[in-house]
PDB file of C-alpha atoms and ligand atoms in Angstrom:
ATOM      1  CA  UNK R 256      19.666 -12.284  31.359  1.00  0.00           C
ATOM      2  CA  UNK R 257      17.554 -13.541  28.454  1.00  0.00           C
ATOM      3  CA  UNK R 258      15.357 -15.568  30.800  1.00  0.00           C
ATOM      4  CA  UNK R 259      14.580 -12.465  32.854  1.00  0.00           C
ATOM      5  CA  UNK R 260      12.674 -10.335  30.403  1.00  0.00           C
ATOM      6  CA  UNK R 261       9.400  -8.495  30.966  1.00  0.00           C
ATOM      7  CA  UNK R 262       6.283  -9.942  29.406  1.00  0.00           C
ATOM      8  CA  UNK R 263       3.826  -8.320  27.075  1.00  0.00           C
ATOM      9  CA  UNK R 264       0.998 -10.302  28.622  1.00  0.00           C
ATOM     10  CA  UNK R 265       1.365  -8.323  31.865  1.00  0.00           C
ATOM     11  CA  UNK R 266       0.689  -4.941  30.216  1.00  0.00           C
ATOM     12  CA  UNK R 267      -2.608  -3.292  31.070  1.00  0.00           C
ATOM     13  CA  UNK R 268      -2.142  -0.427  28.668  1.00  0.00           C
ATOM     14  CA  UNK R 269      -0.191  -1.018  25.493  1.00  0.00           C
ATOM     15  CA  UNK R 270       0.931   1.375  22.763  1.00  0.00           C
ATOM     16  CA  UNK R 271       1.834  -0.287  19.466  1.00  0.00           C
ATOM     17  CA  UNK R 272       3.687   1.678  16.793  1.00  0.00           C
ATOM     18  CA  UNK R 273       3.390   0.433  13.228  1.00  0.00           C
ATOM     19  CA  UNK R 274       5.969   1.591  10.696  1.00  0.00           C
ATOM     20  CA  UNK R 275       5.205   2.567   7.094  1.00  0.00           C
ATOM     21  CA  UNK R 276       7.397  -0.178   5.640  1.00  0.00           C
ATOM     22  CA  UNK R 277       5.098  -2.828   7.168  1.00  0.00           C
ATOM     23  CA  UNK R 278       1.882  -1.230   6.075  1.00  0.00           C
ATOM     24  CA  UNK R 279       2.612   0.090   2.631  1.00  0.00           C
ATOM     25  CA  UNK R 280       4.117  -1.609  -0.378  1.00  0.00           C
ATOM     26  CA  UNK R 281       5.626   0.833  -2.851  1.00  0.00           C
ATOM     27  CA  UNK R 282       4.173  -1.004  -5.861  1.00  0.00           C
ATOM     28  CA  UNK R 283       0.802  -2.214  -4.587  1.00  0.00           C
ATOM     29  CA  UNK R 284      -0.108   0.260  -1.821  1.00  0.00           C
ATOM     30  CA  UNK R 285      -1.745  -0.755   1.446  1.00  0.00           C
ATOM     31  CA  UNK R 286      -0.931  -4.305   2.601  1.00  0.00           C
ATOM     32  CA  UNK R 287      -4.474  -5.239   3.529  1.00  0.00           C
ATOM     33  CA  UNK R 288      -3.830  -8.899   4.365  1.00  0.00           C
ATOM     34  CA  UNK R 289      -1.090  -7.943   6.792  1.00  0.00           C
ATOM     35  CA  UNK R 290      -3.312  -5.312   8.395  1.00  0.00           C
ATOM     36  CA  UNK R 291      -6.172  -7.802   8.821  1.00  0.00           C
ATOM     37  CA  UNK R 292      -3.814 -10.205  10.590  1.00  0.00           C
ATOM     38  CA  UNK R 293      -2.558  -7.416  12.839  1.00  0.00           C
ATOM     39  CA  UNK R 294      -6.169  -6.559  13.728  1.00  0.00           C
ATOM     40  CA  UNK R 295      -6.685 -10.142  14.857  1.00  0.00           C
ATOM     41  CA  UNK R 296      -3.587  -9.951  17.024  1.00  0.00           C
ATOM     42  CA  UNK R 297      -4.805  -6.662  18.539  1.00  0.00           C
ATOM     43  CA  UNK R 298      -8.292  -8.076  19.141  1.00  0.00           C
ATOM     44  CA  UNK R 299      -6.769 -11.059  20.964  1.00  0.00           C
ATOM     45  CA  UNK R 300      -4.768  -8.770  23.271  1.00  0.00           C
ATOM     46  CA  UNK R 301      -7.806  -6.576  23.916  1.00  0.00           C
ATOM     47  CA  UNK R 302      -9.977  -9.574  24.715  1.00  0.00           C
ATOM     48  CA  UNK R 303      -7.930 -10.230  27.818  1.00  0.00           C
ATOM     49  CA  UNK R 304      -8.545  -6.696  29.055  1.00  0.00           C
ATOM     50  CA  UNK R 305      -5.467  -4.854  27.780  1.00  0.00           C
ATOM     51  CA  UNK R 306      -6.147  -1.348  26.472  1.00  0.00           C
ATOM     52  CA  UNK R 307      -4.488  -0.704  23.117  1.00  0.00           C
ATOM     53  CA  UNK R 308      -3.450   2.493  21.368  1.00  0.00           C
ATOM     54  CA  UNK R 309      -2.085   2.258  17.838  1.00  0.00           C
ATOM     55  CA  UNK R 310       0.388   4.823  16.532  1.00  0.00           C
ATOM     56  CA  UNK R 311       0.493   4.292  12.803  1.00  0.00           C
ATOM     57  CA  UNK R 312       2.740   5.714  10.135  1.00  0.00           C
ATOM     58  CA  UNK R 313       1.931   5.389   6.477  1.00  0.00           C
ATOM     59  CA  UNK R 314      -0.017   8.487   5.510  1.00  0.00           C
ATOM     60  CA  UNK R 315       2.733   9.968   3.365  1.00  0.00           C
ATOM     61  CA  UNK R 316       3.726   6.589   1.903  1.00  0.00           C
ATOM     62  CA  UNK R 317       0.091   5.838   0.984  1.00  0.00           C
ATOM     63  CA  UNK R 318      -0.624   9.329  -0.306  1.00  0.00           C
ATOM     64  CA  UNK R 319       2.433   9.488  -2.496  1.00  0.00           C
ATOM     65  CA  UNK R 320       1.329   6.272  -4.204  1.00  0.00           C
ATOM     66  CA  UNK R 321      -2.159   7.620  -4.842  1.00  0.00           C
ATOM     67  CA  UNK R 322      -0.767  10.900  -6.194  1.00  0.00           C
ATOM     68  CA  UNK R 323       1.931   9.068  -8.178  1.00  0.00           C
ATOM     69  CA  UNK R 324       4.708  11.185  -6.720  1.00  0.00           C
ATOM     70  CA  UNK R 325       8.273  10.168  -7.543  1.00  0.00           C
ATOM     71  CA  UNK R 326      10.475   8.167  -5.145  1.00  0.00           C
ATOM     72  CA  UNK R 327      12.876  10.056  -2.911  1.00  0.00           C
ATOM     73  CA  UNK R 328      12.319  12.926  -0.533  1.00  0.00           C
ATOM     74  CA  UNK R 329       9.472  15.275  -1.332  1.00  0.00           C
ATOM     75  CA  UNK R 330       9.208  19.058  -0.974  1.00  0.00           C
ATOM     76  CA  UNK R 331       7.356  19.917   2.244  1.00  0.00           C
ATOM     77  CA  UNK R 332       4.087  20.997   0.548  1.00  0.00           C
ATOM     78  CA  UNK R 333       3.985  17.763  -1.446  1.00  0.00           C
ATOM     79  CA  UNK R 334       4.548  15.560   1.585  1.00  0.00           C
ATOM     80  CA  UNK R 335       1.830  17.517   3.398  1.00  0.00           C
ATOM     81  CA  UNK R 336      -0.568  16.995   0.497  1.00  0.00           C
ATOM     82  CA  UNK R 337       0.394  13.293   0.357  1.00  0.00           C
ATOM     83  CA  UNK R 338      -0.244  12.998   4.102  1.00  0.00           C
ATOM     84  CA  UNK R 339      -3.729  14.500   3.685  1.00  0.00           C
ATOM     85  CA  UNK R 340      -4.590  12.032   0.930  1.00  0.00           C
ATOM     86  CA  UNK R 341      -2.994   9.083   2.708  1.00  0.00           C
ATOM     87  CA  UNK R 342      -4.272   9.704   6.238  1.00  0.00           C
ATOM     88  CA  UNK R 343      -7.941   9.463   5.312  1.00  0.00           C
ATOM     89  CA  UNK R 344      -7.252   6.080   3.678  1.00  0.00           C
ATOM     90  CA  UNK R 345      -5.154   4.936   6.592  1.00  0.00           C
ATOM     91  CA  UNK R 346      -7.881   5.695   9.136  1.00  0.00           C
ATOM     92  CA  UNK R 347     -10.500   4.006   6.962  1.00  0.00           C
ATOM     93  CA  UNK R 348      -8.312   0.906   6.639  1.00  0.00           C
ATOM     94  CA  UNK R 349      -7.917   0.551  10.412  1.00  0.00           C
ATOM     95  CA  UNK R 350     -11.623   0.989  10.928  1.00  0.00           C
ATOM     96  CA  UNK R 351     -12.365  -1.621   8.265  1.00  0.00           C
ATOM     97  CA  UNK R 352     -10.136  -4.279   9.848  1.00  0.00           C
ATOM     98  CA  UNK R 353     -11.006  -3.633  13.500  1.00  0.00           C
ATOM     99  CA  UNK R 354     -14.787  -3.179  13.209  1.00  0.00           C
ATOM    100  CA  UNK R 355     -15.399  -6.898  12.429  1.00  0.00           C
ATOM    101  CA  UNK R 356     -13.876  -7.617  15.878  1.00  0.00           C
ATOM    102  CA  UNK R 357     -16.384  -5.257  17.476  1.00  0.00           C
ATOM    103  CA  UNK R 358     -13.671  -2.652  18.058  1.00  0.00           C
ATOM    104  CA  UNK R 359     -14.478   1.036  17.650  1.00  0.00           C
ATOM    105  CA  UNK R 360     -11.611   3.219  16.416  1.00  0.00           C
ATOM    106  CA  UNK R 361     -11.004   6.961  16.658  1.00  0.00           C
ATOM    107  CA  UNK R 362      -8.444   9.104  14.877  1.00  0.00           C
ATOM    108  CA  UNK R 363      -6.067  11.322  16.851  1.00  0.00           C
ATOM    109  CA  UNK R 364      -3.700  13.607  14.934  1.00  0.00           C
ATOM    110  CA  UNK R 365      -1.123  15.335  17.094  1.00  0.00           C
ATOM    111  CA  UNK R 366       1.648  17.854  16.586  1.00  0.00           C
ATOM    112  CA  UNK R 367       4.821  18.452  18.564  1.00  0.00           C
ATOM    113  CA  UNK R 368       3.141  21.422  20.250  1.00  0.00           C
ATOM    114  CA  UNK R 369       0.554  19.091  21.749  1.00  0.00           C
ATOM    115  CA  UNK R 370       3.244  17.559  23.917  1.00  0.00           C
ATOM    116  CA  UNK R 371       5.272  20.752  24.496  1.00  0.00           C
ATOM    117  CA  UNK R 372       2.467  23.054  25.645  1.00  0.00           C
ATOM    118  CA  UNK R 373       1.089  22.045  29.055  1.00  0.00           C
ATOM    119  CA  UNK R 374      -2.527  22.978  28.404  1.00  0.00           C
ATOM    120  CA  UNK R 375      -2.590  21.157  25.062  1.00  0.00           C
ATOM    121  CA  UNK R 376      -0.762  18.201  26.590  1.00  0.00           C
ATOM    122  CA  UNK R 377      -3.374  17.840  29.338  1.00  0.00           C
ATOM    123  CA  UNK R 378      -6.146  18.236  26.804  1.00  0.00           C
ATOM    124  CA  UNK R 379      -4.738  15.534  24.495  1.00  0.00           C
ATOM    125  CA  UNK R 380      -4.260  13.249  27.455  1.00  0.00           C
ATOM    126  CA  UNK R 381      -7.818  13.769  28.689  1.00  0.00           C
ATOM    127  CA  UNK R 382      -9.229  13.039  25.230  1.00  0.00           C
ATOM    128  CA  UNK R 383      -7.216   9.850  24.925  1.00  0.00           C
ATOM    129  CA  UNK R 384      -8.279   8.744  28.425  1.00  0.00           C
ATOM    130  CA  UNK R 385     -11.925   9.328  27.550  1.00  0.00           C
ATOM    131  CA  UNK R 386     -11.587   7.336  24.341  1.00  0.00           C
ATOM    132  CA  UNK R 387     -10.019   4.448  26.275  1.00  0.00           C
ATOM    133  CA  UNK R 388     -12.771   4.598  28.888  1.00  0.00           C
ATOM    134  CA  UNK R 389     -15.277   4.120  26.045  1.00  0.00           C
ATOM    135  CA  UNK R 390     -13.319   1.098  24.858  1.00  0.00           C
ATOM    136  CA  UNK R 391     -12.166   2.894  21.712  1.00  0.00           C
ATOM    137  CA  UNK R 392      -8.824   2.075  20.083  1.00  0.00           C
ATOM    138  CA  UNK R 393      -7.182   5.427  19.262  1.00  0.00           C
ATOM    139  CA  UNK R 394      -5.321   5.450  15.938  1.00  0.00           C
ATOM    140  CA  UNK R 395      -2.663   8.124  16.341  1.00  0.00           C
ATOM    141  CA  UNK R 396      -0.401   9.828  13.816  1.00  0.00           C
ATOM    142  CA  UNK R 397       1.372  13.128  13.548  1.00  0.00           C
ATOM    143  CA  UNK R 398      -0.719  15.807  11.871  1.00  0.00           C
ATOM    144  CA  UNK R 399       1.701  15.933   8.964  1.00  0.00           C
ATOM    145  CA  UNK R 400      -0.571  18.093   6.832  1.00  0.00           C
ATOM    146  CA  UNK R 401      -0.148  21.135   9.056  1.00  0.00           C
ATOM    147  CA  UNK R 402       3.150  20.381  10.809  1.00  0.00           C
ATOM    148  CA  UNK R 403       6.097  22.148   9.196  1.00  0.00           C
ATOM    149  CA  UNK R 404       9.685  20.951   9.541  1.00  0.00           C
ATOM    150  CA  UNK R 405      10.508  23.144  12.538  1.00  0.00           C
ATOM    151  CA  UNK R 406       7.497  22.046  14.537  1.00  0.00           C
ATOM    152  CA  UNK R 407       7.249  18.371  13.819  1.00  0.00           C
ATOM    153  CA  UNK R 408       8.456  15.140  15.300  1.00  0.00           C
ATOM    154  CA  UNK R 409       9.110  13.810  11.805  1.00  0.00           C
ATOM    155  CA  UNK R 410       9.286  10.229  13.029  1.00  0.00           C
ATOM    156  CA  UNK R 411       6.630   8.163  14.732  1.00  0.00           C
ATOM    157  CA  UNK R 412       9.080   6.346  17.019  1.00  0.00           C
ATOM    158  CA  UNK R 413       9.481   9.363  19.284  1.00  0.00           C
ATOM    159  CA  UNK R 414       5.854  10.343  18.759  1.00  0.00           C
ATOM    160  CA  UNK R 415       4.779   6.903  19.975  1.00  0.00           C
ATOM    161  CA  UNK R 416       7.045   7.224  23.010  1.00  0.00           C
ATOM    162  CA  UNK R 417       5.457  10.596  23.869  1.00  0.00           C
ATOM    163  CA  UNK R 418       1.989   9.137  23.477  1.00  0.00           C
ATOM    164  CA  UNK R 419       2.928   6.150  25.653  1.00  0.00           C
ATOM    165  CA  UNK R 420       4.237   8.361  28.444  1.00  0.00           C
ATOM    166  CA  UNK R 421       1.294  10.753  28.058  1.00  0.00           C
ATOM    167  CA  UNK R 422      -1.204   7.988  28.792  1.00  0.00           C
ATOM    168  CA  UNK R 423       1.025   6.187  31.292  1.00  0.00           C
ATOM    169  CA  UNK R 424       1.245   2.983  29.215  1.00  0.00           C
ATOM    170  CA  UNK R 425       3.101   0.062  30.806  1.00  0.00           C
ATOM    171  CA  UNK R 426       4.574  -0.980  27.518  1.00  0.00           C
ATOM    172  CA  UNK R 427       5.419   0.447  24.107  1.00  0.00           C
ATOM    173  CA  UNK R 428       5.904  -1.926  21.174  1.00  0.00           C
ATOM    174  CA  UNK R 429       7.755  -0.611  18.119  1.00  0.00           C
ATOM    175  CA  UNK R 430       7.007  -2.839  15.157  1.00  0.00           C
ATOM    176  CA  UNK R 431       9.429  -2.367  12.292  1.00  0.00           C
ATOM    177  CA  UNK R 432      11.142  -4.482   9.658  1.00  0.00           C
ATOM    178  CA  UNK R 433      13.990  -5.592  11.908  1.00  0.00           C
ATOM    179  CA  UNK R 434      13.971  -7.997  14.874  1.00  0.00           C
ATOM    180  CA  UNK R 435      15.456  -5.496  17.303  1.00  0.00           C
ATOM    181  CA  UNK R 436      18.709  -3.805  18.187  1.00  0.00           C
ATOM    182  CA  UNK R 437      21.829  -5.536  16.904  1.00  0.00           C
ATOM    183  CA  UNK R 438      25.402  -5.046  18.086  1.00  0.00           C
ATOM    184  CA  UNK R 439      26.023  -3.490  14.635  1.00  0.00           C
ATOM    185  CA  UNK R 440      23.795  -2.822  11.582  1.00  0.00           C
ATOM    186  CA  UNK R 441      23.157  -6.445  10.383  1.00  0.00           C
ATOM    187  CA  UNK R 442      23.014  -5.424   6.688  1.00  0.00           C
ATOM    188  CA  UNK R 443      26.610  -4.287   6.935  1.00  0.00           C
ATOM    189  CA  UNK R 444      28.015  -6.691   9.519  1.00  0.00           C
ATOM    190  CA  UNK R 445      27.134 -10.395   9.219  1.00  0.00           C
ATOM    191  CA  UNK R 446      28.638 -11.041  12.672  1.00  0.00           C
ATOM    192  CA  UNK R 447      26.135  -8.686  14.343  1.00  0.00           C
ATOM    193  CA  UNK R 448      24.025 -10.288  17.069  1.00  0.00           C
ATOM    194  CA  UNK R 449      20.626  -9.349  18.446  1.00  0.00           C
ATOM    195  CA  UNK R 450      20.588  -7.812  21.928  1.00  0.00           C
ATOM    196  CA  UNK R 451      17.620  -9.316  23.838  1.00  0.00           C
ATOM    197  CA  UNK R 452      17.598  -6.901  26.788  1.00  0.00           C
ATOM    198  CA  UNK R 453      18.877  -3.359  27.253  1.00  0.00           C
ATOM    199  CA  UNK R 454      18.748  -2.638  30.994  1.00  0.00           C
ATOM    200  CA  UNK R 455      19.890   0.972  30.462  1.00  0.00           C
ATOM    201  CA  UNK R 456      20.594   3.118  27.386  1.00  0.00           C
ATOM    202  CA  UNK R 457      24.303   3.841  27.513  1.00  0.00           C
ATOM    203  CA  UNK R 458      26.503   5.659  24.943  1.00  0.00           C
ATOM    204  CA  UNK R 459      27.584   2.179  23.719  1.00  0.00           C
ATOM    205  CA  UNK R 460      23.959   1.264  23.031  1.00  0.00           C
ATOM    206  CA  UNK R 461      23.445   4.543  21.176  1.00  0.00           C
ATOM    207  CA  UNK R 462      26.529   3.862  19.070  1.00  0.00           C
ATOM    208  CA  UNK R 463      25.135   0.439  18.105  1.00  0.00           C
ATOM    209  CA  UNK R 464      21.966   2.065  16.800  1.00  0.00           C
ATOM    210  CA  UNK R 465      23.769   3.547  13.781  1.00  0.00           C
ATOM    211  CA  UNK R 466      21.509   5.479  11.419  1.00  0.00           C
ATOM    212  CA  UNK R 467      19.760   3.201   8.936  1.00  0.00           C
ATOM    213  CA  UNK R 468      16.345   4.380   7.759  1.00  0.00           C
ATOM    214  CA  UNK R 469      14.399   3.181   4.741  1.00  0.00           C
ATOM    215  CA  UNK R 470      12.910   5.334   2.028  1.00  0.00           C
ATOM    216  CA  UNK R 471       9.321   4.817   3.183  1.00  0.00           C
ATOM    217  CA  UNK R 472       9.813   5.543   6.871  1.00  0.00           C
ATOM    218  CA  UNK R 473      11.822   8.209   8.575  1.00  0.00           C
ATOM    219  CA  UNK R 474      12.971   6.507  11.728  1.00  0.00           C
ATOM    220  CA  UNK R 475      15.936   4.157  11.759  1.00  0.00           C
ATOM    221  CA  UNK R 476      17.399   2.537  14.860  1.00  0.00           C
ATOM    222  CA  UNK R 477      18.569   5.941  16.125  1.00  0.00           C
ATOM    223  CA  UNK R 478      15.048   7.308  16.586  1.00  0.00           C
ATOM    224  CA  UNK R 479      14.029   3.986  18.167  1.00  0.00           C
ATOM    225  CA  UNK R 480      16.717   4.249  20.796  1.00  0.00           C
ATOM    226  CA  UNK R 481      15.718   7.896  21.368  1.00  0.00           C
ATOM    227  CA  UNK R 482      12.158   6.686  21.805  1.00  0.00           C
ATOM    228  CA  UNK R 483      13.516   4.177  24.306  1.00  0.00           C
ATOM    229  CA  UNK R 484      15.012   6.989  26.348  1.00  0.00           C
ATOM    230  CA  UNK R 485      11.750   8.935  26.413  1.00  0.00           C
ATOM    231  CA  UNK R 486       9.702   5.866  27.302  1.00  0.00           C
ATOM    232  CA  UNK R 487      11.920   4.184  29.876  1.00  0.00           C
ATOM    233  CA  UNK R 488      12.732   7.413  31.727  1.00  0.00           C
ATOM    234  CA  UNK R 489       9.011   7.880  32.257  1.00  0.00           C
ATOM    235  CA  UNK R 490       8.489   4.293  33.421  1.00  0.00           C
ATOM    236  CA  UNK R 491       7.248   2.698  30.190  1.00  0.00           C
ATOM    237  CA  UNK R 492       9.012  -0.499  29.119  1.00  0.00           C
ATOM    238  CA  UNK R 493       9.740  -0.617  25.391  1.00  0.00           C
ATOM    239  CA  UNK R 494      10.203  -3.501  22.991  1.00  0.00           C
ATOM    240  CA  UNK R 495      11.397  -3.446  19.384  1.00  0.00           C
ATOM    241  CA  UNK R 496      10.300  -6.381  17.247  1.00  0.00           C
ATOM    242  CA  UNK R 497       9.764  -7.259  13.629  1.00  0.00           C
ATOM    243  CA  UNK R 498       6.229  -6.812  12.365  1.00  0.00           C
ATOM    244  CA  UNK R 499       6.873  -8.813   9.214  1.00  0.00           C
ATOM    245  CA  UNK R 500       4.988 -11.793  10.640  1.00  0.00           C
ATOM    246  CA  UNK R 501       1.258 -12.275  10.796  1.00  0.00           C
ATOM    247  CA  UNK R 502       0.824 -12.057  14.575  1.00  0.00           C
ATOM    248  CA  UNK R 503       3.750  -9.942  15.772  1.00  0.00           C
ATOM    249  CA  UNK R 504       2.394  -9.407  19.300  1.00  0.00           C
ATOM    250  CA  UNK R 505       1.813 -13.139  19.802  1.00  0.00           C
ATOM    251  CA  UNK R 506       5.344 -13.719  18.538  1.00  0.00           C
ATOM    252  CA  UNK R 507       6.784 -11.407  21.210  1.00  0.00           C
ATOM    253  CA  UNK R 508       4.679 -13.154  23.862  1.00  0.00           C
ATOM    254  CA  UNK R 509       5.965 -16.527  22.703  1.00  0.00           C
ATOM    255  CA  UNK R 510       9.524 -15.368  23.299  1.00  0.00           C
ATOM    256  CA  UNK R 511      10.343 -14.603  19.665  1.00  0.00           C
ATOM    257  CA  UNK R 512      13.308 -12.409  18.769  1.00  0.00           C
ATOM    258  CA  UNK R 513      13.056  -8.816  20.019  1.00  0.00           C
ATOM    259  CA  UNK R 514      14.876  -6.242  22.130  1.00  0.00           C
ATOM    260  CA  UNK R 515      13.458  -5.128  25.471  1.00  0.00           C
ATOM    261  CA  UNK R 516      14.388  -1.760  26.971  1.00  0.00           C
ATOM    262  CA  UNK R 517      13.869  -1.810  30.715  1.00  0.00           C
ATOM    263  CA  UNK R 518      12.907   1.148  32.899  1.00  0.00           C
ATOM    264  CA  UNK R 519      15.318   2.166  35.662  1.00  0.00           C
ATOM    265  CA  UNK R 520      12.665   1.644  38.326  1.00  0.00           C
ATOM    266  CA  UNK R 521      10.816  -1.300  36.859  1.00  0.00           C
ATOM    267  CA  UNK R 522      11.745  -4.546  38.573  1.00  0.00           C
ATOM    268  CA  UNK R 523      12.666  -7.260  36.090  1.00  0.00           C
ATOM    269  CA  UNK R 524       9.890  -9.817  36.131  1.00  0.00           C
ATOM    270  CA  UNK R 525      10.526 -13.350  35.061  1.00  0.00           C
ATOM    271  CA  UNK R 526       8.763 -14.918  32.132  1.00  0.00           C
ATOM    272  CA  UNK R 527       6.159 -17.475  33.038  1.00  0.00           C
TER     273      UNK R 527
HETATM  274  N1  LIG C 797       3.855  10.473  10.141  1.00  0.00           N
HETATM  275  C1  LIG C 797       4.480   9.899   8.966  1.00  0.00           C
HETATM  276  C2  LIG C 797       3.437   9.268   8.063  1.00  0.00           C
HETATM  277  O1  LIG C 797       2.378   8.900   8.498  1.00  0.00           O
HETATM  278  C3  LIG C 797       5.438   8.790   9.302  1.00  0.00           C
HETATM  279  C4  LIG C 797       6.629   9.146  10.108  1.00  0.00           C
HETATM  280  C5  LIG C 797       7.516   7.909  10.264  1.00  0.00           C
HETATM  281  O2  LIG C 797       7.740   7.226   9.269  1.00  0.00           O
HETATM  282  O3  LIG C 797       7.954   7.634  11.378  1.00  0.00           O
HETATM  283  O4  LIG C 797       3.686   9.104   6.889  1.00  0.00           O
END
């Protein structure tokens, strides 16, 4: 099974989701060196003709540092204010690291309603298509400043899956601080093993996801597996990998540790 995994190199349109824990350090703020290395990895993928969309978390984590808000969960208005402060820095940071590679970026802030309402869905999709046709790399996040609890995704795993299906991406990469899906939460169970390929999301797979989330980011493995359902049902292959390395996309391509979620229709292609 492990030899028969899809390959990232085959993707023509790629959505990459970057979690807050990779991007933001609680003590020192934005991890600029890491982001510069990621930009290089993205530029390399784009140079071979793959279109890339980045879904980035981190606005609230960045904003709360700037505003010196206490650790722990924040009242809604404070997280909205933190998102406003953080998002502008986040967008600027992506522009700063991608521009030296000749890559133009554009910011897209979406809400749950943009995927629920047909007219808004088509409009968001058309905008994203136009950006891609101009060679722009869209930097997407939820519009946390105006989204209230009832009308928000809350986690960027599912948001990224919606974006990927909206633009008909071949592949969705979820970069987090864990190598992929384990048979049990590895922090709690030292005997847990990494699952390289999930051909179909079954109740057993969902049970393995558990519920671990970190303080900085909202999604744990549960939201990642939910994202997997959204993506794979619509024909987008998904891969979960650790982003804690300097070139996480190259690492996936080289056969590094990760978990692939296959689509029901997608034939399994063999690795070259
Ligand atoms: N949209 C949130 C932010 O930018 C992140 C949600 C998540 O962690 O998945 O802070």
